[in-house]
XYZ file of C-alpha atoms in Angstrom:
706
model
C 11.865 41.775 -14.077
C 15.534 41.969 -14.974
C 18.507 40.241 -13.377
C 22.227 40.638 -14.008
C 24.262 37.467 -14.564
C 27.983 37.490 -15.118
C 29.542 35.501 -17.925
C 29.951 31.777 -17.152
C 27.836 32.237 -14.041
C 24.353 31.374 -12.813
C 21.775 33.031 -10.606
C 18.958 31.658 -8.496
C 15.696 33.578 -8.634
C 12.590 32.816 -6.573
C 9.298 33.522 -8.336
C 6.200 33.063 -6.144
C 3.337 31.108 -7.711
C -0.173 31.043 -6.254
C -2.219 28.054 -7.523
C -5.872 28.862 -8.129
C -7.140 25.301 -8.493
C -6.373 21.725 -7.480
C -4.727 19.167 -9.716
C -1.854 19.469 -12.165
C -0.812 22.985 -13.174
C 1.771 23.616 -15.881
C 4.095 26.531 -15.159
C 6.192 27.977 -17.982
C 9.165 30.282 -17.365
C 10.552 32.431 -20.194
C 14.038 33.947 -20.174
C 15.525 36.152 -22.865
C 18.707 38.131 -23.500
C 19.876 40.399 -26.279
C 21.177 37.416 -28.232
C 18.791 34.561 -27.374
C 15.941 33.189 -25.341
C 14.799 29.999 -23.663
C 11.780 28.575 -21.886
C 11.038 25.667 -19.601
C 7.771 24.112 -18.403
C 7.294 22.202 -15.188
C 4.241 20.490 -13.723
C 3.028 21.583 -10.299
C 0.722 19.148 -8.520
C -1.665 20.813 -6.076
C -3.491 18.720 -3.474
C -6.332 19.610 -1.169
C -5.764 20.189 2.512
C -6.764 17.582 5.050
C -6.762 13.826 5.434
C -7.573 11.813 2.266
C -10.479 9.393 2.626
C -10.872 6.588 0.106
C -14.055 4.735 -0.789
C -14.278 1.903 -3.294
C -17.009 -0.187 -4.798
C -16.684 -2.992 -7.296
C -19.268 -5.121 -9.051
C -19.101 -7.852 -11.674
C -21.278 -7.098 -14.694
C -22.534 -10.517 -15.770
C -24.049 -10.559 -19.251
C -23.511 -14.264 -19.797
C -27.248 -14.996 -19.694
C -28.891 -11.635 -20.413
C -28.708 -8.947 -23.080
C -28.401 -5.902 -20.841
C -28.155 -4.858 -17.212
C -28.409 -1.652 -15.208
C -26.203 -0.791 -12.271
C -26.794 2.164 -9.962
C -23.943 3.451 -7.816
C -23.953 6.120 -5.123
C -20.946 8.388 -4.686
C -22.118 8.978 -1.098
C -20.886 12.599 -1.084
C -23.121 15.625 -0.716
C -23.166 18.338 -3.359
C -21.797 20.857 -0.876
C -19.635 20.305 2.210
C -21.603 22.903 4.160
C -23.441 21.678 7.256
C -26.336 24.071 7.951
C -25.943 26.136 11.119
C -22.585 24.545 11.957
C -18.991 25.696 11.715
C -17.738 22.237 10.685
C -17.851 20.949 7.133
C -18.253 17.453 5.729
C -15.154 17.649 3.541
C -12.630 20.112 2.133
C -13.906 22.184 -0.778
C -12.856 20.792 -4.157
C -11.296 17.632 -2.753
C -14.163 15.348 -3.816
C -13.364 13.383 -6.954
C -14.191 9.986 -8.395
C -13.034 7.681 -11.151
C -15.043 4.949 -12.835
C -13.163 2.095 -14.472
C -14.091 -0.959 -16.456
C -12.148 -3.978 -17.654
C -13.505 -6.909 -19.623
C -12.490 -9.867 -17.481
C -12.734 -11.017 -13.879
C -8.972 -10.879 -13.253
C -8.563 -7.148 -13.650
C -6.501 -4.907 -15.897
C -3.287 -5.937 -17.644
C -0.448 -3.625 -16.631
C -2.380 -0.492 -15.626
C 1.123 0.815 -14.913
C 4.483 -0.518 -15.987
C 5.592 -2.200 -13.875
C 2.832 -3.124 -11.457
C 3.877 -3.224 -7.819
C 2.602 -2.765 -4.283
C 2.548 1.016 -4.651
C 0.733 1.213 -7.985
C -1.806 -1.510 -7.146
C -2.364 -1.053 -3.407
C -0.902 2.362 -2.545
C 1.424 0.668 -0.061
C 5.166 1.232 0.371
C 7.527 -1.510 -0.777
C 10.883 -1.737 0.971
C 10.975 -5.324 2.257
C 11.805 -8.627 0.590
C 8.217 -9.889 0.562
C 6.946 -6.658 -0.959
C 9.570 -6.833 -3.700
C 8.720 -10.501 -4.269
C 5.051 -9.563 -4.520
C 5.861 -7.015 -7.225
C 7.852 -9.681 -9.067
C 4.968 -12.149 -8.704
C 2.172 -9.899 -9.988
C 4.210 -8.933 -13.055
C 4.881 -12.630 -13.677
C 1.218 -13.572 -13.147
C 0.158 -10.864 -15.568
C 2.515 -12.237 -18.222
C 1.130 -15.727 -17.622
C -2.399 -14.375 -17.889
C -1.568 -12.790 -21.240
C -0.107 -16.095 -22.348
C -3.106 -18.188 -21.243
C -5.602 -15.855 -22.906
C -3.639 -15.252 -26.139
C -3.284 -11.528 -25.491
C 0.371 -11.259 -26.404
C 1.838 -7.798 -26.760
C 5.540 -7.648 -27.595
C 6.017 -4.134 -26.231
C 4.407 -4.956 -22.902
C 6.259 -8.256 -22.681
C 9.620 -6.610 -23.356
C 9.074 -3.990 -20.680
C 7.693 -6.535 -18.212
C 10.686 -8.849 -18.595
C 13.000 -5.894 -18.089
C 11.370 -5.108 -14.756
C 11.280 -8.792 -13.823
C 15.051 -8.859 -14.201
C 15.362 -5.705 -12.110
C 13.104 -7.201 -9.440
C 15.031 -10.474 -9.421
C 18.353 -8.694 -8.956
C 16.867 -6.592 -6.168
C 15.524 -9.717 -4.507
C 19.017 -11.191 -4.422
C 20.060 -8.295 -2.188
C 17.913 -9.885 0.548
C 19.667 -13.249 0.121
C 21.722 -14.505 3.054
C 24.957 -16.532 2.797
C 23.113 -19.630 4.045
C 20.558 -19.429 1.201
C 17.690 -17.931 3.195
C 15.959 -14.598 2.651
C 15.619 -11.907 5.309
C 12.744 -9.464 5.541
C 15.076 -6.487 5.162
C 18.590 -6.173 3.852
C 20.792 -7.334 6.673
C 24.031 -5.579 5.745
C 23.468 -3.033 8.515
C 20.249 -3.752 10.366
C 20.631 -7.460 11.302
C 17.265 -8.491 9.895
C 16.469 -12.118 10.730
C 15.817 -14.802 8.124
C 12.289 -16.156 7.818
C 10.995 -19.624 6.915
C 7.705 -18.117 5.723
C 9.494 -15.625 3.465
C 12.140 -18.028 2.147
C 9.503 -20.611 1.204
C 7.473 -17.926 -0.577
C 10.498 -16.653 -2.513
C 11.490 -20.167 -3.584
C 7.942 -20.837 -4.822
C 7.641 -17.642 -6.865
C 11.111 -17.987 -8.390
C 10.333 -21.575 -9.337
C 7.065 -20.500 -10.975
C 9.045 -18.007 -13.074
C 11.531 -20.663 -14.233
C 9.995 -21.405 -17.628
C 12.186 -22.955 -20.280
C 10.796 -20.620 -22.959
C 11.485 -17.601 -20.731
C 15.177 -18.321 -20.216
C 16.195 -15.965 -23.030
C 14.371 -13.135 -21.254
C 14.935 -13.903 -17.580
C 17.151 -16.573 -16.099
C 16.484 -17.722 -12.546
C 19.515 -19.445 -11.073
C 18.318 -22.880 -9.877
C 21.029 -22.823 -7.218
C 19.247 -19.904 -5.520
C 16.018 -21.912 -5.345
C 17.778 -25.096 -4.228
C 19.682 -23.401 -1.414
C 16.520 -21.649 -0.220
C 14.625 -24.946 -0.123
C 17.514 -26.668 1.616
C 17.500 -23.980 4.315
C 13.740 -24.336 4.799
C 14.054 -28.117 5.226
C 16.358 -27.545 8.198
C 13.394 -26.063 10.080
C 11.190 -29.137 10.039
C 10.541 -30.983 13.282
C 10.789 -34.745 13.661
C 6.985 -34.912 13.656
C 6.832 -33.182 10.257
C 5.721 -29.624 11.028
C 7.691 -26.509 10.135
C 8.477 -23.744 12.591
C 9.456 -20.108 12.236
C 12.716 -18.598 13.466
C 11.282 -15.162 14.188
C 7.981 -13.376 14.722
C 6.308 -13.590 11.324
C 5.364 -10.329 9.614
C 2.028 -11.809 8.513
C 0.054 -12.830 11.607
C -2.244 -15.100 9.591
C 0.547 -17.649 9.616
C 0.824 -17.410 13.401
C -2.863 -17.999 14.024
C -2.562 -21.655 14.977
C -0.350 -20.689 17.899
C -3.604 -19.770 19.620
C -4.953 -23.324 19.538
C -6.042 -25.008 22.739
C -2.983 -25.953 24.785
C -4.710 -29.190 25.813
C -3.619 -30.707 22.518
C -0.098 -30.599 23.911
C 1.898 -30.217 20.702
C 4.891 -27.889 20.907
C 5.950 -25.601 18.057
C 2.670 -26.243 16.305
C 2.052 -24.113 13.255
C -0.442 -25.608 10.861
C -0.673 -22.637 8.514
C 3.096 -22.354 8.095
C 3.410 -26.095 7.475
C 0.734 -25.923 4.765
C 2.440 -22.852 3.303
C 5.784 -24.679 3.071
C 4.096 -27.804 1.696
C 2.743 -25.769 -1.235
C 6.309 -24.664 -1.951
C 7.648 -28.224 -1.708
C 5.098 -29.352 -4.270
C 6.178 -26.524 -6.599
C 9.901 -27.357 -6.405
C 9.622 -31.151 -6.461
C 11.519 -31.346 -9.772
C 14.717 -29.829 -8.402
C 17.914 -31.598 -9.396
C 21.252 -31.993 -7.604
C 19.980 -34.689 -5.272
C 17.578 -32.401 -3.425
C 14.418 -33.930 -4.870
C 14.592 -36.955 -2.586
C 14.915 -34.714 0.480
C 11.954 -32.652 -0.717
C 9.847 -35.790 -1.191
C 10.666 -37.075 2.289
C 9.946 -33.688 3.882
C 6.675 -33.356 1.963
C 5.491 -36.806 3.072
C 6.284 -36.003 6.698
C 4.415 -32.686 6.414
C 1.409 -34.409 4.820
C 1.287 -37.029 7.542
C 1.569 -34.360 10.229
C -1.265 -32.305 8.738
C -3.437 -35.387 8.354
C -2.825 -36.361 11.974
C -4.067 -32.925 12.980
C -7.213 -32.904 10.844
C -9.357 -33.324 13.963
C -7.756 -30.211 15.393
C -8.304 -28.303 12.154
C -11.963 -29.324 11.986
C -12.651 -28.516 15.649
C -10.464 -25.483 16.349
C -9.109 -24.238 13.041
C -9.996 -20.843 11.653
C -11.310 -20.590 8.124
C -7.938 -19.434 6.835
C -6.189 -22.440 8.393
C -8.684 -24.809 6.805
C -8.477 -23.126 3.394
C -4.693 -23.198 3.092
C -4.534 -26.807 4.357
C -7.221 -27.872 1.873
C -5.333 -26.205 -0.960
C -1.981 -27.706 0.077
C -3.370 -31.244 0.374
C -5.285 -30.903 -2.902
C -2.227 -29.543 -4.686
C -0.021 -32.411 -3.592
C -2.836 -34.993 -4.037
C -2.747 -36.189 -0.448
C -5.010 -39.043 0.719
C -6.972 -36.768 3.058
C -7.526 -34.006 0.493
C -11.216 -34.924 0.262
C -11.638 -34.697 4.019
C -9.971 -31.285 4.037
C -12.286 -30.126 1.240
C -15.350 -31.215 3.211
C -14.056 -29.309 6.242
C -13.514 -26.272 4.025
C -16.972 -26.426 2.462
C -18.533 -26.474 5.940
C -16.920 -23.114 6.663
C -18.400 -21.444 3.591
C -21.123 -18.818 3.751
C -23.689 -18.304 0.997
C -25.545 -14.994 1.108
C -27.110 -12.905 -1.614
C -25.811 -15.209 -4.321
C -22.225 -14.758 -3.102
C -20.111 -17.557 -1.637
C -17.181 -16.730 0.613
C -15.001 -18.165 3.382
C -14.505 -15.968 6.420
C -13.917 -16.076 10.154
C -17.062 -13.998 10.718
C -20.021 -13.140 8.535
C -19.155 -10.379 6.084
C -21.828 -7.733 5.380
C -23.347 -7.841 1.928
C -22.390 -5.044 -0.484
C -24.211 -2.038 1.003
C -26.938 -0.243 -0.925
C -29.791 2.162 -0.354
C -33.078 2.599 -2.148
C -33.828 5.845 -3.966
C -36.759 6.206 -6.352
C -37.309 2.452 -6.034
C -33.820 1.733 -7.342
C -31.003 0.039 -5.404
C -27.914 2.245 -5.366
C -24.690 0.442 -4.491
C -22.725 2.198 -1.737
C -18.953 2.221 -1.170
C -17.762 -0.414 1.263
C -15.961 0.287 4.528
C -13.063 -1.738 5.985
C -14.251 -4.981 7.545
C -12.836 -6.686 10.605
C -10.861 -9.428 8.831
C -10.565 -8.105 5.282
C -7.162 -9.476 4.312
C -7.704 -12.852 5.989
C -11.142 -13.358 4.418
C -9.906 -12.438 0.950
C -6.899 -14.746 1.092
C -8.909 -17.635 2.559
C -11.518 -17.270 -0.190
C -8.757 -17.114 -2.820
C -7.328 -20.428 -1.606
C -10.841 -21.877 -1.579
C -11.449 -20.693 -5.144
C -8.307 -22.476 -6.343
C -9.559 -25.658 -4.671
C -13.028 -25.313 -6.202
C -11.631 -24.583 -9.682
C -9.320 -27.593 -9.535
C -12.215 -29.814 -8.453
C -14.583 -28.223 -11.030
C -17.168 -27.482 -8.366
C -20.457 -25.725 -9.079
C -20.089 -22.649 -6.892
C -17.008 -21.081 -8.487
C -18.959 -18.249 -10.142
C -20.410 -17.208 -6.793
C -16.931 -17.138 -5.233
C -15.603 -15.029 -8.104
C -18.418 -12.517 -7.667
C -17.685 -12.173 -3.950
C -13.948 -11.713 -4.515
C -14.609 -8.913 -6.969
C -16.937 -7.124 -4.550
C -14.086 -7.038 -2.013
C -11.654 -5.018 -4.114
C -10.321 -1.945 -2.339
C -8.432 -0.562 -5.345
C -8.796 -0.870 -9.108
C -5.849 -3.263 -9.242
C -5.955 -5.101 -5.942
C -7.455 -5.947 -2.597
C -6.198 -5.237 0.939
C -2.498 -6.133 1.040
C 0.192 -7.976 -0.881
C -0.386 -11.536 0.318
C -4.136 -11.628 -0.302
C -3.836 -9.748 -3.603
C -1.253 -12.174 -5.014
C -3.364 -15.214 -4.126
C -6.623 -13.633 -5.309
C -5.023 -12.696 -8.607
C -3.626 -16.206 -9.069
C -6.992 -17.779 -8.225
C -8.873 -15.593 -10.713
C -6.326 -16.373 -13.438
C -6.875 -20.093 -12.859
C -10.629 -19.515 -12.985
C -10.617 -17.499 -16.198
C -8.225 -19.964 -17.844
C -10.749 -22.725 -17.174
C -13.677 -20.657 -18.516
C -14.199 -19.679 -22.144
C -16.767 -16.896 -21.772
C -14.093 -14.246 -22.304
C -13.853 -15.390 -25.936
C -17.289 -13.923 -26.633
C -17.045 -10.778 -24.501
C -18.410 -7.745 -26.322
C -20.012 -4.983 -24.283
C -20.996 -1.356 -24.569
C -21.220 0.535 -21.293
C -22.984 3.895 -20.992
C -22.179 5.960 -17.894
C -24.153 8.956 -16.619
C -23.274 10.907 -13.462
C -25.308 13.428 -11.496
C -22.295 15.719 -11.212
C -21.918 15.731 -15.026
C -25.417 16.826 -16.112
C -26.209 16.426 -19.779
C -23.082 14.375 -20.416
C -22.782 10.640 -20.918
C -19.723 8.530 -21.607
C -19.759 5.408 -23.747
C -17.094 2.729 -23.297
C -16.645 -0.413 -25.381
C -15.175 -3.744 -24.323
C -14.108 -6.157 -27.053
C -11.306 -8.540 -27.973
C -8.877 -5.707 -28.697
C -9.161 -3.935 -25.351
C -10.665 -6.630 -23.122
C -7.953 -6.484 -20.455
C -7.092 -2.792 -20.809
C -8.226 -0.505 -18.009
C -10.633 2.160 -19.266
C -11.590 4.890 -16.846
C -13.515 8.142 -16.600
C -12.583 10.939 -14.203
C -15.379 12.794 -12.395
C -14.226 16.033 -10.726
C -16.357 17.526 -7.958
C -18.080 14.177 -7.630
C -21.371 13.905 -5.764
C -24.748 12.223 -6.147
C -25.235 9.051 -8.163
C -23.944 7.217 -11.224
C -26.077 5.195 -13.625
C -24.472 2.446 -15.711
C -26.209 0.825 -18.678
C -24.324 -2.252 -19.972
C -25.350 -4.155 -23.099
C -23.835 -7.090 -24.934
C -22.418 -10.387 -23.743
C -19.632 -11.529 -21.445
C -18.125 -10.327 -18.177
C -16.734 -6.984 -17.046
C -15.570 -5.527 -13.740
C -17.107 -2.141 -13.010
C -15.410 -0.142 -10.261
C -15.770 3.317 -8.780
C -13.144 4.870 -6.538
C -14.016 8.001 -4.582
C -11.637 10.285 -2.708
C -12.305 13.315 -0.553
C -10.373 15.067 2.210
C -11.543 15.876 5.719
C -10.132 18.229 8.337
C -12.510 17.289 11.163
C -11.711 14.224 13.248
C -15.300 13.000 13.574
C -15.585 12.571 9.795
C -12.544 10.292 9.532
C -12.959 6.650 8.600
C -12.812 4.616 11.790
C -11.134 1.193 11.944
C -13.465 -1.789 12.415
C -11.433 -2.784 15.488
C -9.314 -0.491 17.646
C -5.832 -1.966 17.377
C -3.254 0.816 17.811
C -2.658 3.810 20.038
C -0.974 6.693 18.239
C 0.283 9.979 19.694
C 2.258 12.349 17.455
C 3.665 15.759 18.351
C 5.612 18.288 16.328
C 8.001 21.003 17.491
C 8.885 23.987 15.297
C 12.151 25.837 15.682
C 14.722 27.778 13.704
C 14.287 31.013 11.820
C 10.815 31.099 10.192
C 10.040 27.540 11.377
C 12.745 26.119 9.141
C 13.001 22.893 11.174
C 10.299 20.584 12.514
C 10.951 17.738 14.925
C 8.373 14.959 15.025
C 7.933 12.635 17.999
C 5.525 9.760 17.434
C 4.672 7.031 19.952
C 2.583 4.027 18.981
C 1.660 0.687 20.504
C -0.485 -2.388 19.851
C -3.687 -2.546 21.912
C -5.646 -5.412 20.360
C -4.291 -7.963 22.839
C -7.381 -10.167 22.595
C -6.410 -10.951 19.008
C -2.643 -11.378 19.473
C 0.086 -10.248 21.810
C 1.808 -8.329 19.007
C 0.988 -6.819 15.676
C 2.426 -8.065 12.434
C 4.917 -5.946 10.556
C 3.797 -2.408 11.393
C 4.312 0.705 9.288
C 4.243 4.290 10.518
C 3.372 6.704 7.709
C 4.074 10.383 8.486
C 3.131 13.096 5.997
C 5.395 16.147 6.157
C 4.712 19.669 4.824
C 5.549 20.585 1.254
C 9.040 22.004 0.888
C 10.520 20.045 3.803
C 12.766 17.005 3.491
C 14.755 14.650 5.664
C 18.056 13.291 4.413
C 17.941 9.544 3.763
C 21.426 9.100 5.228
C 20.158 10.601 8.489
C 17.363 8.036 8.588
C 19.841 5.245 7.836
C 22.083 6.399 10.673
C 19.033 6.437 12.945
C 18.365 2.784 12.091
C 21.994 1.752 12.566
C 22.057 3.352 16.011
C 19.443 0.778 17.171
C 17.927 3.425 19.436
C 14.389 2.223 18.722
C 13.516 -1.391 19.367
C 12.093 -3.442 16.497
C 12.678 -0.575 14.043
C 14.159 -2.091 10.887
C 13.839 0.477 8.123
C 13.083 4.151 7.557
C 12.467 5.653 4.145
C 11.727 9.158 2.855
C 9.622 9.267 -0.282
C 7.593 12.148 -1.753
C 6.457 14.100 1.317
C 6.204 10.948 3.400
C 8.462 9.227 5.896
C 7.881 5.501 6.408
C 9.086 3.555 9.439
C 8.978 -0.256 9.372
C 8.781 -2.215 12.626
C 9.118 -5.976 13.024
C 6.103 -5.648 15.292
C 4.521 -3.370 17.878
C 3.479 -4.642 21.296
C 1.709 -3.233 24.340
C 4.636 -0.959 25.241
C 5.094 2.398 23.551
C 7.611 2.465 20.717
C 8.641 6.044 19.945
C 10.522 7.529 17.013
C 11.721 11.073 16.508
C 13.181 12.768 13.464
C 13.707 16.274 12.159
C 12.801 17.676 8.760
C 14.239 20.878 7.338
C 12.974 23.340 4.784
C 14.510 22.671 1.396
C 12.210 24.752 -0.839
C 10.432 27.974 0.127
C 6.708 27.181 0.327
C 4.195 29.371 2.145
C 0.556 29.008 3.158
C 0.843 25.250 2.819
C -1.571 22.563 4.007
C -2.520 22.990 7.630
C -3.703 19.466 8.424
C -1.416 16.506 7.770
C -1.993 12.788 8.256
C -0.112 10.325 10.439
C -1.077 6.674 10.133
C 0.094 3.427 11.728
C -1.130 0.070 10.432
C -0.407 -3.632 10.197
C 1.028 -4.094 6.705
C -0.556 -7.511 6.119
C -3.842 -6.552 7.780
C -4.343 -2.879 6.802
C -7.804 -2.895 8.379
C -5.905 -2.731 11.682
C -4.939 0.943 11.676
C -5.041 4.214 13.533
C -4.937 7.551 11.765
C -4.755 11.035 13.174
C -4.601 14.635 11.991
C -1.830 16.942 13.152
C -2.287 20.705 12.999
C 0.654 22.530 11.371
C -0.638 26.028 12.100
C 2.873 27.450 12.577
C 3.895 26.615 9.009
C 0.447 27.297 7.573
C 0.553 30.913 8.836
C 3.813 31.795 7.061
C 3.598 34.158 4.101
C 5.889 34.115 1.089
C 8.409 36.600 2.482
C 8.609 34.722 5.790
C 10.205 31.889 3.849
C 12.153 34.145 1.456
C 10.189 32.793 -1.468
C 10.328 35.850 -3.703
C 13.115 37.929 -5.171
C 11.033 41.004 -4.327
C 10.911 40.436 -0.560
C 12.618 43.610 0.805
C 13.808 42.415 4.207
C 14.753 38.794 3.490
C 18.255 37.985 4.712
C 19.018 36.046 1.538
C 18.922 39.198 -0.581
C 19.860 41.849 2.007
C 22.535 40.142 4.072
C 25.564 41.968 5.496
C 29.035 40.637 6.083
C 29.351 39.245 9.558
C 31.642 41.349 11.812
C 33.878 39.371 14.150
C 34.692 41.347 17.326
C 37.261 40.144 19.916
C 35.859 39.552 23.380
C 38.311 42.026 24.999
C 37.223 44.813 22.641
C 33.575 44.088 23.362
C 34.141 44.260 27.141
C 36.139 47.501 26.852
C 33.465 49.132 24.701
C 30.785 48.098 27.164
C 32.811 49.602 30.051
C 33.212 52.918 28.208
C 29.485 53.093 27.462
C 28.652 52.332 31.077
C 31.058 55.004 32.347
C 29.592 57.643 29.992
C 26.094 56.733 31.137
C 27.077 57.165 34.822
C 28.622 60.607 34.128
C 25.497 61.668 32.261
C 23.322 60.675 35.209
C 25.531 62.679 37.580
C 25.306 65.702 35.264
C 21.527 65.320 35.083
C 21.211 65.063 38.902
C 23.284 68.227 39.311
C 20.747 70.276 37.347
C 17.796 68.677 39.074
C-alpha cells in the first residue's frame, strides 16, 4: 500500500502480522520512494499458550573404567496431546520441545552465556544484593576453574573481568555507611542490613582479591575490612553470631527451632558457622583488624564446640554439614568430631552418597523393552537444602581425601535442575565451588576424549554425533529437539567424564496437569479486572500468604511472578512509587521485565499480603495468549511454590481492529477521528429545552388528528 509523508516528517503505520508457527520469526519490511529504498528486519518471538512446565534430567557419563556406555532417557511426553474421548488435552500443541547438552567435566559448562548470572543459569530474577553477589561469584569461580585446569581464553577472560567490574560497582550500591550490606538498595525502601549477607559479601570479595588480578579488577580492601568490622559487632559474649533481621534464606534460621530446654538465647549455629567461614577467609586483613578477627574466630570455635552435643542430637543435616566444613576449614580441634557427626548423617543408595534431611528418591526410571529409561525428576521436599548440605560435605570429603567423593559427585550431578545450575543461588554457588575443588584434585579430565551418538524417537532416521576433547571439554554442546516425545538413546565411547543433560519444556492449559509442589506452602489468589476502551487497561489484584507453619512461622524472601499479556506494560516509575508509598507490608522491590512483573517480599506469613497494579496497552496485539501464569515461591527454596493459571478471555477475544492494529481498519478512532466539539453547558440546556418543546407540540398535533 501507499502512504503520503511530508518532507522532514514521519508516519506510523500498523501492519498486522499473523505468525504461523512457534519460535523465532524474522519479519522484513521494505519501503521505497521514487528516489530510494530501505528495508529493516526484526525478530518476532512466538511462544505457546499456557503455563510452561519444565523437566530436567542429568547423569554423569563415567568412562574412567570402561570403553563405552549406553544411556536411555525418556522424554515422558506423548506423541500427541489428545486424550481419547475427552475434551482436555495433555499439553498445548507444538509447545513440547527438548534440548540435550553435554559437557566434558563434572563442574559444568564454562560461560554458556556471557556473563553468567542467576537469570541465565537458574531462570530466576536478580534484583537483590545476594543475587548480584551470586552472579559475581559464579563468574569469578568460572575464571578460577579455567585457571586451575589450564583452559585460558583471553577473549573470555577479558569479557568476564569487564562484567566482574560491573558487578562489583553494582554491589557497592547496596553498601551502607556503616560498612554493612542491605538486601535491597536502601535509598528509598529502608532495607535492613544483614549479618548473613554482609559476611557472604566480604567472603566473596576477599576470594576475588588476587594479586595477579589487580590489573583487571581491584577490590578495595577497606570495603572488606569495614564489612568484617560490622559483622564482629554482632557477636555475643558467648561467641555466637546473631542476625539483625529475618534472614532471606531460612536454612540459616533452622537452629532457632532447637529444643528450648537447652536454654541458650539468640542461638544460631548455622549463622555462626557461616560467619566463621568468612573469618577464616579474611584472616590476613591488615589495619589492625586481624587480631580482632582471630579473637572472634576463637570465640566462635569454642561456642560451636560447646554445642557439639546439641548438633549431634538435634541438628539437621545442613547444620552439621556447614559446621563440619567451618571447623575443618579453620582447623579446629573438634573438626574430626564434626566430621564423624556428618558422616553419620550420610545416605548411600544406588551407588550415590548424599546428605539430606529426609531420604531422597533415586533418579526415576522405567523399564521398556528390558532397558532402563531415565525419567525427568520432579521437585523434592528439601531440594535446595539437600544440595547445599551435600556441597559442604563434598568440600569436607575432598579436603580429607576420603573414599566416597566420586559417589557424592554423581549424586550432585543427578540433582541439577538446569544445564548450568541447581535449585537457587546459595546451593548453586556452593555446589559449583565444591565441584571445582573436586576436579582440581582429580586428573582424569586430562585424558577425557569421548564421542557421543544421540538418537531420538522424534527425529527418526537422524543421529547426532558430538565429540568431547581437550579443545572443547568445558564448552556446552547441545542439540535441539522440536516436537519432542518418546525416548532418546545415547551411545558414549572413549575415556573420561561427561555430564549428559536433557531439559524438556511443554505448556499446559489444564490445572490438573500442572506440576504440584512437594509440600503445600503458599496460598495464592489472583484476579484481573479489564476496563477502558477495547480492554486497554488491566488491573491485577493478587493475595498470597505462607501456610507451611509446621516448617516455619514465615517464608524466606518470597517472590511473586506475574505474567502479563503481550503488548501491555507497566511503567517502572509507577512500581517504584508503589514501593515508596509503603502500602504493602514487607514489600521491598517491584520490577517489570519482559512481560513479567516481579514483587519481592522480605517474607510472607499467615496473613494475606495483597498487591495491586495496573498495566496498559502499549502495542496493539490481538488474539494473544489466553492462559497466563502467576507464581509465588521462596527464592532460596524454590520447591516451596504455588502456581496458578489466570484466564484472560477478554483480551484473547479481541481481533486486530479492536486494538487498532492495522492501517486498514475502517472504523478505528486512530485513523477516523473527528475534532472534539466543546459546547457550553447553557447552550446544551437551551437546545434540550427547544427539542423538548417541539416534541410536546408534535404530540399535541398528533392527538388532535387522532
